[in-house]
GROMACS .gro file of C-alpha atoms in nm:
model
  302
    1MET     CA    1  -0.574  -1.888  -1.025
    2GLU     CA    2  -0.527  -1.599  -1.214
    3ASN     CA    3  -0.771  -1.521  -1.501
    4GLU     CA    4  -0.624  -1.412  -1.786
    5GLU     CA    5  -0.939  -1.310  -1.962
    6GLN     CA    6  -0.951  -1.083  -1.664
    7ASN     CA    7  -0.631  -0.912  -1.772
    8PRO     CA    8  -0.553  -0.759  -1.463
    9VAL     CA    9  -0.291  -0.520  -1.576
   10ARG     CA   10  -0.562  -0.367  -1.817
   11GLY     CA   11  -0.843  -0.368  -1.540
   12GLY     CA   12  -0.629  -0.201  -1.293
   13ILE     CA   13  -0.498   0.072  -1.498
   14LEU     CA   14  -0.830   0.140  -1.674
   15GLY     CA   15  -0.982   0.124  -1.341
   16LEU     CA   16  -0.765   0.381  -1.196
   17VAL     CA   17  -0.795   0.615  -1.476
   18VAL     CA   18  -1.155   0.600  -1.493
   19GLY     CA   19  -1.189   0.653  -1.147
   20ASP     CA   20  -0.948   0.968  -1.143
   21ALA     CA   21  -1.173   1.109  -1.448
   22LEU     CA   22  -1.496   1.055  -1.262
   23GLY     CA   23  -1.342   1.264  -0.917
   24VAL     CA   24  -1.153   1.538  -1.094
   25PRO     CA   25  -1.474   1.765  -1.142
   26VAL     CA   26  -1.560   1.720  -0.786
   27GLU     CA   27  -1.233   1.740  -0.601
   28SER     CA   28  -1.238   1.932  -0.287
   29VAL     CA   29  -1.627   1.928  -0.282
   30SER     CA   30  -1.761   1.833   0.060
   31ARG     CA   31  -1.937   1.509   0.132
   32GLU     CA   32  -2.225   1.700   0.243
   33ALA     CA   33  -2.255   1.883  -0.099
   34LEU     CA   34  -2.241   1.517  -0.286
   35ARG     CA   35  -2.493   1.397  -0.077
   36ARG     CA   36  -2.742   1.653  -0.205
   37GLU     CA   37  -2.582   1.627  -0.567
   38PRO     CA   38  -2.436   1.295  -0.589
   39VAL     CA   39  -2.194   1.193  -0.874
   40THR     CA   40  -2.367   0.915  -1.085
   41GLY     CA   41  -2.164   0.919  -1.386
   42MET     CA   42  -1.878   1.098  -1.619
   43ARG     CA   43  -1.915   1.490  -1.564
   44GLY     CA   44  -1.715   1.783  -1.688
   45TYR     CA   45  -1.584   2.089  -1.561
   46GLY     CA   46  -1.637   2.157  -1.199
   47THR     CA   47  -1.331   2.203  -0.994
   48TYR     CA   48  -1.080   2.236  -1.266
   49HIS     CA   49  -1.303   2.345  -1.549
   50GLN     CA   50  -1.179   2.051  -1.756
   51PRO     CA   51  -1.407   1.865  -1.985
   52PRO     CA   52  -1.564   1.508  -1.934
   53GLY     CA   53  -1.323   1.197  -1.913
   54THR     CA   54  -1.011   1.416  -1.821
   55TRP     CA   55  -0.790   1.226  -1.586
   56SER     CA   56  -0.514   1.418  -1.354
   57ASP     CA   57  -0.197   1.352  -1.216
   58ASP     CA   58  -0.313   1.046  -1.013
   59SER     CA   59  -0.323   0.864  -1.387
   60SER     CA   60  -0.047   1.027  -1.540
   61LEU     CA   61   0.217   0.937  -1.275
   62THR     CA   62   0.071   0.611  -1.259
   63LEU     CA   63   0.136   0.579  -1.667
   64CYS     CA   64   0.490   0.732  -1.588
   65THR     CA   65   0.542   0.444  -1.378
   66ALA     CA   66   0.390   0.159  -1.594
   67ASP     CA   67   0.610   0.300  -1.902
   68ALA     CA   68   0.923   0.316  -1.707
   69LEU     CA   69   0.892  -0.047  -1.571
   70CYS     CA   70   0.809  -0.173  -1.937
   71GLU     CA   71   1.203  -0.168  -1.951
   72GLY     CA   72   1.269  -0.305  -1.615
   73TYR     CA   73   1.305  -0.176  -1.265
   74ALA     CA   74   1.491   0.153  -1.234
   75PRO     CA   75   1.383   0.414  -0.998
   76GLU     CA   76   1.609   0.683  -1.167
   77ARG     CA   77   1.428   0.636  -1.519
   78ILE     CA   78   1.067   0.642  -1.303
   79ALA     CA   79   1.221   0.985  -1.182
   80ARG     CA   80   1.291   1.109  -1.557
   81ARG     CA   81   0.940   1.007  -1.653
   82PHE     CA   82   0.795   1.237  -1.354
   83VAL     CA   83   1.009   1.528  -1.489
   84ASP     CA   84   0.893   1.453  -1.832
   85TRP     CA   85   0.523   1.507  -1.707
   86LEU     CA   86   0.559   1.790  -1.503
   87TYR     CA   87   0.802   1.987  -1.711
   88GLY     CA   88   0.718   1.827  -2.063
   89ASN     CA   89   0.321   1.771  -2.036
   90ALA     CA   90   0.405   1.351  -2.109
   91TRP     CA   91   0.134   1.147  -2.015
   92THR     CA   92  -0.121   1.423  -1.983
   93ALA     CA   93  -0.494   1.401  -2.100
   94HIS     CA   94  -0.501   1.723  -2.296
   95GLY     CA   95  -0.150   1.841  -2.316
   96ASP     CA   96  -0.087   2.002  -2.004
   97VAL     CA   97  -0.056   1.950  -1.618
   98PHE     CA   98  -0.343   2.135  -1.432
   99ASP     CA   99  -0.314   1.946  -1.119
  100VAL     CA  100  -0.012   1.858  -0.917
  101GLY     CA  101   0.008   1.781  -0.521
  102ILE     CA  102   0.251   2.015  -0.340
  103THR     CA  103   0.489   1.749  -0.207
  104SER     CA  104   0.522   1.563  -0.575
  105ALA     CA  105   0.580   1.904  -0.720
  106GLU     CA  106   0.853   2.005  -0.486
  107ALA     CA  107   1.029   1.646  -0.524
  108ILE     CA  108   1.002   1.677  -0.901
  109GLY     CA  109   1.124   2.031  -0.915
  110ARG     CA  110   1.451   1.894  -0.715
  111LEU     CA  111   1.504   1.626  -0.966
  112GLN     CA  112   1.453   1.848  -1.235
  113HIS     CA  113   1.776   2.060  -1.091
  114GLY     CA  114   1.981   1.758  -1.066
  115VAL     CA  115   1.895   1.603  -0.713
  116PRO     CA  116   1.928   1.188  -0.723
  117HIS     CA  117   1.599   1.027  -0.691
  118HIS     CA  118   1.691   0.874  -0.355
  119ARG     CA  119   1.710   1.240  -0.215
  120ALA     CA  120   1.432   1.407  -0.376
  121GLY     CA  121   1.139   1.276  -0.169
  122ALA     CA  122   1.044   1.472   0.141
  123SER     CA  123   1.080   1.251   0.467
  124GLY     CA  124   0.905   1.458   0.737
  125GLU     CA  125   0.581   1.313   0.886
  126PHE     CA  126   0.408   1.615   0.734
  127SER     CA  127   0.479   1.501   0.401
  128ASN     CA  128   0.240   1.178   0.394
  129GLY     CA  129  -0.012   1.273   0.125
  130ASN     CA  130  -0.127   1.023  -0.089
  131GLY     CA  131   0.088   1.128  -0.365
  132SER     CA  132   0.314   0.810  -0.402
  133LEU     CA  133  -0.008   0.569  -0.313
  134MET     CA  134  -0.210   0.709  -0.587
  135ARG     CA  135   0.064   0.586  -0.871
  136ILE     CA  136   0.218   0.268  -0.705
  137LEU     CA  137  -0.011   0.018  -0.863
  138PRO     CA  138   0.215  -0.071  -1.169
  139MET     CA  139   0.476  -0.190  -0.899
  140ALA     CA  140   0.202  -0.463  -0.813
  141PHE     CA  141   0.209  -0.574  -1.169
  142TYR     CA  142   0.559  -0.581  -1.192
  143LEU     CA  143   0.657  -0.766  -0.846
  144ARG     CA  144   0.353  -0.980  -0.834
  145HIS     CA  145   0.553  -1.315  -0.939
  146ASN     CA  146   0.873  -1.248  -0.734
  147ASP     CA  147   0.912  -1.350  -0.356
  148ARG     CA  148   0.712  -1.094  -0.157
  149ALA     CA  149   0.979  -1.085   0.104
  150GLY     CA  150   1.176  -0.869  -0.141
  151TRP     CA  151   0.886  -0.625  -0.208
  152PHE     CA  152   0.952  -0.370   0.036
  153GLU     CA  153   1.286  -0.207  -0.054
  154PRO     CA  154   1.185  -0.156  -0.435
  155VAL     CA  155   0.823  -0.044  -0.300
  156ARG     CA  156   0.986   0.206  -0.079
  157GLU     CA  157   1.241   0.318  -0.337
  158VAL     CA  158   0.966   0.425  -0.580
  159SER     CA  159   0.747   0.578  -0.312
  160ALA     CA  160   1.057   0.775  -0.199
  161ILE     CA  161   1.083   0.958  -0.533
  162THR     CA  162   0.859   1.199  -0.401
  163HIS     CA  163   0.732   1.065  -0.064
  164ALA     CA  164   1.029   0.937   0.154
  165HIS     CA  165   0.845   0.898   0.506
  166LEU     CA  166   0.825   0.518   0.604
  167ARG     CA  167   0.441   0.554   0.652
  168SER     CA  168   0.389   0.661   0.302
  169ALA     CA  169   0.617   0.330   0.191
  170LEU     CA  170   0.433   0.118   0.429
  171ALA     CA  171   0.077   0.223   0.279
  172CYS     CA  172   0.236   0.141  -0.073
  173LEU     CA  173   0.366  -0.164   0.033
  174TYR     CA  174   0.009  -0.255   0.177
  175TYR     CA  175  -0.164  -0.160  -0.144
  176VAL     CA  176   0.085  -0.364  -0.386
  177HIS     CA  177   0.004  -0.676  -0.165
  178PHE     CA  178  -0.366  -0.638  -0.213
  179ALA     CA  179  -0.365  -0.581  -0.544
  180ALA     CA  180  -0.118  -0.845  -0.635
  181HIS     CA  181  -0.359  -1.083  -0.436
  182LEU     CA  182  -0.665  -0.953  -0.662
  183CYS     CA  183  -0.418  -1.025  -0.942
  184ALA     CA  184  -0.401  -1.385  -0.846
  185GLY     CA  185  -0.760  -1.415  -0.826
  186ALA     CA  186  -0.847  -1.357  -0.492
  187ALA     CA  187  -1.204  -1.223  -0.391
  188PRO     CA  188  -1.138  -0.870  -0.208
  189GLU     CA  189  -1.226  -1.038   0.118
  190ALA     CA  190  -0.969  -1.294   0.090
  191ALA     CA  191  -0.725  -1.048  -0.052
  192TYR     CA  192  -0.788  -0.828   0.272
  193ARG     CA  193  -0.729  -1.122   0.502
  194ARG     CA  194  -0.407  -1.237   0.319
  195SER     CA  195  -0.270  -0.896   0.289
  196ASN     CA  196  -0.306  -0.816   0.662
  197GLU     CA  197  -0.114  -1.122   0.677
  198ASP     CA  198   0.159  -1.028   0.450
  199PHE     CA  199   0.182  -0.694   0.573
  200GLN     CA  200   0.195  -0.808   0.946
  201ALA     CA  201   0.494  -1.043   0.823
  202ALA     CA  202   0.665  -0.735   0.648
  203LEU     CA  203   0.635  -0.505   0.968
  204ARG     CA  204   0.818  -0.817   1.172
  205ARG     CA  205   1.071  -0.884   0.892
  206HIS     CA  206   1.175  -0.521   0.853
  207ASP     CA  207   1.169  -0.438   1.222
  208ILE     CA  208   0.912  -0.148   1.166
  209PRO     CA  209   0.859   0.049   1.464
  210GLY     CA  210   0.543   0.003   1.665
  211ASP     CA  211   0.451   0.372   1.655
  212GLU     CA  212   0.445   0.342   1.258
  213ALA     CA  213   0.277   0.011   1.259
  214ALA     CA  214   0.001   0.156   1.487
  215HIS     CA  215  -0.135   0.383   1.203
  216PHE     CA  216  -0.223   0.085   1.023
  217SER     CA  217  -0.438  -0.053   1.313
  218ARG     CA  218  -0.790   0.000   1.151
  219ILE     CA  219  -0.703  -0.218   0.881
  220LEU     CA  220  -0.485  -0.474   1.029
  221ASP     CA  221  -0.787  -0.534   1.319
  222GLY     CA  222  -0.960  -0.698   1.000
  223GLY     CA  223  -1.273  -0.465   1.053
  224ILE     CA  224  -1.217  -0.188   0.795
  225ASP     CA  225  -1.523  -0.293   0.613
  226ARG     CA  226  -1.737  -0.277   0.938
  227LEU     CA  227  -1.675   0.080   0.990
  228ALA     CA  228  -1.950   0.296   0.901
  229GLU     CA  229  -1.918   0.587   0.646
  230HIS     CA  230  -1.899   0.844   0.890
  231ASP     CA  231  -1.589   0.696   1.050
  232ILE     CA  232  -1.405   0.687   0.674
  233SER     CA  233  -1.207   0.968   0.605
  234SER     CA  234  -1.144   1.133   0.234
  235THR     CA  235  -0.882   1.379   0.271
  236GLY     CA  236  -0.542   1.351   0.114
  237TYR     CA  237  -0.360   1.197   0.403
  238VAL     CA  238  -0.222   0.846   0.297
  239ILE     CA  239  -0.389   0.666   0.537
  240HIS     CA  240  -0.695   0.793   0.506
  241THR     CA  241  -0.686   0.700   0.135
  242LEU     CA  242  -0.553   0.379   0.196
  243GLU     CA  243  -0.875   0.293   0.437
  244ALA     CA  244  -1.109   0.463   0.212
  245SER     CA  245  -1.013   0.284  -0.095
  246LEU     CA  246  -1.055  -0.082   0.092
  247TRP     CA  247  -1.387   0.019   0.247
  248CYS     CA  248  -1.554   0.118  -0.083
  249LEU     CA  249  -1.426  -0.197  -0.265
  250LEU     CA  250  -1.534  -0.398   0.062
  251HIS     CA  251  -1.868  -0.270   0.023
  252ALA     CA  252  -1.930  -0.327  -0.343
  253THR     CA  253  -1.999  -0.571  -0.582
  254SER     CA  254  -1.912  -0.399  -0.904
  255TYR     CA  255  -1.651  -0.136  -1.042
  256ARG     CA  256  -1.935   0.103  -1.083
  257GLU     CA  257  -2.035   0.095  -0.704
  258THR     CA  258  -1.669   0.101  -0.588
  259VAL     CA  259  -1.597   0.408  -0.738
  260LEU     CA  260  -1.909   0.609  -0.713
  261ARG     CA  261  -1.881   0.519  -0.331
  262ALA     CA  262  -1.522   0.638  -0.354
  263VAL     CA  263  -1.598   0.999  -0.564
  264ASN     CA  264  -1.910   1.066  -0.331
  265LEU     CA  265  -1.700   1.059  -0.018
  266GLY     CA  266  -1.603   1.384  -0.149
  267HIS     CA  267  -1.275   1.585  -0.047
  268ASP     CA  268  -0.974   1.429  -0.218
  269ALA     CA  269  -1.234   1.251  -0.453
  270ASP     CA  270  -1.023   1.181  -0.764
  271SER     CA  271  -0.728   1.029  -0.568
  272THR     CA  272  -0.956   0.821  -0.345
  273ALA     CA  273  -1.158   0.690  -0.672
  274ALA     CA  274  -0.848   0.648  -0.840
  275VAL     CA  275  -0.677   0.402  -0.587
  276ALA     CA  276  -1.002   0.243  -0.510
  277GLY     CA  277  -1.094   0.187  -0.905
  278GLY     CA  278  -0.717   0.037  -0.953
  279LEU     CA  279  -0.829  -0.226  -0.717
  280ALA     CA  280  -1.195  -0.244  -0.851
  281GLY     CA  281  -1.071  -0.291  -1.210
  282ILE     CA  282  -0.856  -0.578  -1.102
  283ALA     CA  283  -1.133  -0.730  -0.889
  284PHE     CA  284  -1.395  -0.710  -1.114
  285GLY     CA  285  -1.242  -0.694  -1.461
  286HIS     CA  286  -1.191  -0.440  -1.720
  287ARG     CA  287  -1.528  -0.557  -1.895
  288ASP     CA  288  -1.699  -0.447  -1.561
  289ILE     CA  289  -1.612  -0.080  -1.639
  290PRO     CA  290  -1.913   0.089  -1.817
  291GLU     CA  291  -1.837   0.143  -2.171
  292GLU     CA  292  -2.021   0.506  -2.164
  293TRP     CA  293  -1.748   0.599  -1.927
  294LEU     CA  294  -1.446   0.481  -2.092
  295ALA     CA  295  -1.601   0.606  -2.407
  296GLN     CA  296  -1.540   0.953  -2.279
  297ILE     CA  297  -1.186   0.902  -2.141
  298ALA     CA  298  -0.953   1.144  -2.275
  299GLY     CA  299  -0.683   0.996  -2.508
  300LEU     CA  300  -0.785   0.615  -2.488
  301ASP     CA  301  -0.706   0.531  -2.820
  302ARG     CA  302  -0.337   0.641  -2.779
   0.00000   0.00000   0.00000
């Protein structure tokens, strides 16, 4: 049963933003380099020369989505918020956009030029970056009390604003199920087991082709937590980010441990830590996020 004291929405959003900010200074840094000089707390500058506590597109697009959902489900409203962010600097840490993925930028550019939200996203197989997964968390909060059988279409619609390939939508769906189970009070291990059951039911319900379902096999075999670190990739590919976020959470006993594991995997460090951090913030509660990190987050008092 959900513990309101935990406030899963607050924990999830703050957890994602803090994870993102921890990773921004070391985005694109290799795992080998981070083994020599691991991230242990909030850094500044680095990859984008931003001050400590600066969050990036992962957080901005998540906040855009959450803001739009406060007025009810309307994907066209979410799409407008994305345009406001990229072209009007809305929901940014310091009033400017300094990082945006290519697929997302191209899709939002199409939105700006009048292409409707359901046609803007890229649908090719090579457009399966983590750009929709990193921002999908608010859909778990919005849908969690609804019938799970009806979750796929709205999740797919929101993913498709920028990332319209089936694989990206399915990764988002899995993450939404996992986050919703955590919101309901499940421990990470139980959330993993139940999410696998829900996801496999969804694959059957929606007649998902076997070649697409196969991309989730390492998760669905129930043993993602038993893989060694060298078997976990942390690129910007959506499956890698989903696997890495689950692996980090299932190997941790606190928010701090989850996101530091994620950041120090290297490469797409901010997105991996944001996606893992959203789950960890729900699982361990917003009070488990270190105060010294929260104190440095840009714009937290807005």
